[in-house]
Amino acid sequence: METVQTLNDSSAPIPETSSTAQITNPEKRVRTEQSQKTTEFYNTLKHQCTLIEDHMYSSESLVLQKEEDAFLTLRFETDLSRLLEIQAVEVAEKKELFEKMLKVRSDRVKAKKAQKQLFRDIKKRDGIIMEENVAARAVEKIQEQLKDRSKGVEAQIAFVEAKHEKQRKQLLSAQERKISAEKTLHDLETKHLKTELRSNLAKNFNARMNHQKVLDKRILDHQRDLQLLELRQLKERAEMDEKSFEEIQSLKITQTQRVQETRGQQLTEFHLEKDRVYELKQQVKVAAMDKENAIEMKKLLQVHRAQVKAMRTQFQQLMKQRKALFKAKQEQKMTTEAIDNIRESSVSRLPSTDSVCIDDYYENDDNDEVESQSSRYSRSSQSRPEFPLPQQTVSTAPEIVALQQQLLQLTQKQKEDLDLLLTTQKQELDQLVLTWQAKQKTLDADQATELANMKEVQAREIADLVQVQEKELAMERSVHDTEMKMMLERRLLNSVLNTVVDAIITIDPVGTIKRFNHAAEIMFGYTASEIIETNIRDLMPERFSTNHDQYLNNYMTTGVKKVIGLGRRAFGLHKSGAEFPIHLSVSEVKENGVHLFTGIVRDMTRQIQNEEQQKLKEQQKQEELQSLISELETQQSKAELLLSNMLPSSISRSLLSGQNLDPESYASCTIMFLDVVQFSQLCSKILPVQTVEFLNDLFKGLDDIIDTYDAYKVESVGDSYMVVSGVPHRNEDHAGVIATMALHFLEYVKSFKMKQDPEASVQLRIGINTGPVVAGVVGLKMPRYCLFGDTVNTSSRMESSGQAMSIQCSESAHDALQKLGGYNLELRGEMAIKVFSKRLNIIDLCLKLLVG
């Protein structure tokens, strides 16, 4: 742009030429001017090209200078990098040597520590083995002592058993000698007496001896029980001694193991503290070595920095010299002021720009990389943490002194803990010994008490047995005396039996006749000599005799008495073969091994004839009486039916049975009143007889509905109808029963049609109330079951104040229905109803059963 401006500038000087001539011709003048201008243009262009060439030469010189500078800079950086690498290698070698020295030292310390730990483990293992051997020997010793104790106890038990056996034999021999001596004395005392008396005394003596044997056996059993108790107590004491010995020895072993474990733990803790002291000493030594190495590394780093600084200074001086030389060359080229002016006017920017670049290049002291490299090695030397070098020696360092003091305190504390543990164990062992001694004393006291109680019980038992035996001996003597009397009486009885009117026959268990008195001879036609030792079947008709032996065998087998002890009628067989009715009573006798059956037989021929005549007369009377009873039952059923319709069934039954019926209170029941809406208007359209028929048809349907519910119809007066549930039969859901039945009534009356006026619509008004009442029968000639109380009055008011085809409930009935659930209730609102000066909350219920 500057060149174009120069060419178009008309004020620029135009050099003169020697060939110019004055031309008069205008065309020539124009050509001359053009030629001059062209010459000037080419001269200017040439000059500009020269300037451009000079500028390009300067630029190339500058590029060459920069390339030389770059080469020198690269060479400087290469030399500096090599120097830094050499320094880094030197630092790394020194550092690696120091690290190796530390590693060798650490390995040596670890080996020493491992060797020490190995020696400790070996010593600990040897100690454990020795402790196990000692414990095993202690267990063996305890087992041997237990075996010796068991052998001693077994020997003592065997000795006691032998002593007990000897005592039992001595007692048995003494008892036998005593019985033998008493028998000899009895024989001597009764030898001269009569046979019957001697026999009676022998029985008494045998009974006494039997009792004596029983008493001796009981005494022997008591002695055996005492011996068993003594033996059991001995075993219990031995077991307690064994348990106490085992527990004490076990406690001793446990305490020994606990002491050994405590000592092992204390030794381990002591070694840990000792190792801590050793490790701290090693750390202090390593810290000192690390400090010395850090100082040496700092010195080496200072030397390296000085080398780098010298090289950098030399390079800066060289660069300054080159800069000065370059400037001198440029000044030599500027010889003329015109060239300087042209240079300043045409290309003033280029030299200034390059000069600035060169100046900036030489003036910017960019040595960041050198500084960064030198600082990197400085930081690498400082990467290891420096331990403060202690002022004291290793053995007098405060940390080591404190740890050594703690080690001494730990040793003292461990000794005190061990002494305390030993003291506690001794107290525990003493306490265990005292406990077992107390248990042994308690066991001795209990055993002595048990032995004394057993002796006392045995003494009481012997005394009771002696007392019972004395009573039994007195009874047996009385029995023996009675037997003597019976022998005499039996002889007298045989003479008496022959004088009685009834036949007496005695048989044995197989049916053989053993006795046949005189009356039997007359009754059956046999003599005693003919029939005795024959079978009883000969005195029975054949239809009875075939099963007699079977009946007798069944009784002997089962013991079930069907005839014995009872009188019954049967038939006897006369010698002539004629049958006759008899009355038989059989008794059984078991005495001294003798088993007999005695039958008392009475001839019933005449008595049966009289009974038949009497039976005929009684039969006639019975038929007449039966006719009267049937007629009476018919009338009674009619009366009961009528009464059951008037009163509840339970009340009517009580009245018929003659019971007095007192009034009864009922805590809760539900009463329903209903009447026909606009009854007067309906009746005004029909005759009185038709009114009665209408009410009868309506109430019969309601009565049939009541029969399906647990409810009772109290009464109906005119078109009013009263029903109750919960009276007299109590039930919990009486409110639900009345509500459901009221809904049933409404459904029924919707389909009810009057025969007298089918077009007329019959509607009911219903009121219910729940509460307590008193009920009872009123009247004798025309009894009625009546209800009394405010509940009745309130129920009547519910009906009278209700609405057509609706069921009005009181608040109590509403609560009862809500409690049961299953009913929809509509609140009518609060109404004032006079019931003994009380205001009631009335709820008009359009009751509908909930589906589901």
Tab-separated table of C-alpha atoms in Angstrom, residues 6 24 79 128 177 236 245 308 353 358 392 398 438 441 465 477 536 542 666 699 709 803:
chain	number	residue	atom	x	y	z
A	6	THR	CA	4.400	6.718	-3.534
A	24	THR	CA	7.115	21.961	-30.083
A	79	ASP	CA	24.874	-29.626	27.987
A	128	ILE	CA	3.203	-75.046	77.346
A	177	ARG	CA	-35.219	-120.175	118.768
A	236	GLU	CA	-24.127	-90.515	99.658
A	245	PHE	CA	-12.450	-83.765	96.152
A	308	VAL	CA	24.296	-25.056	36.802
A	353	THR	CA	9.645	-5.299	14.832
A	358	ILE	CA	15.643	-9.905	18.958
A	392	GLN	CA	20.514	-36.728	73.880
A	398	PRO	CA	12.920	-38.875	76.493
A	438	ALA	CA	-21.007	-77.035	105.347
A	441	LYS	CA	-22.398	-81.127	107.963
A	465	LEU	CA	-48.898	-103.986	114.533
A	477	ARG	CA	-60.012	-116.704	120.270
A	536	ILE	CA	-80.537	-132.980	92.388
A	542	GLU	CA	-86.746	-132.766	82.503
A	666	TYR	CA	-86.767	-60.366	84.241
A	699	PHE	CA	-104.891	-62.656	64.422
A	709	TYR	CA	-90.216	-67.293	66.762
A	803	GLN	CA	-97.085	-44.224	62.298
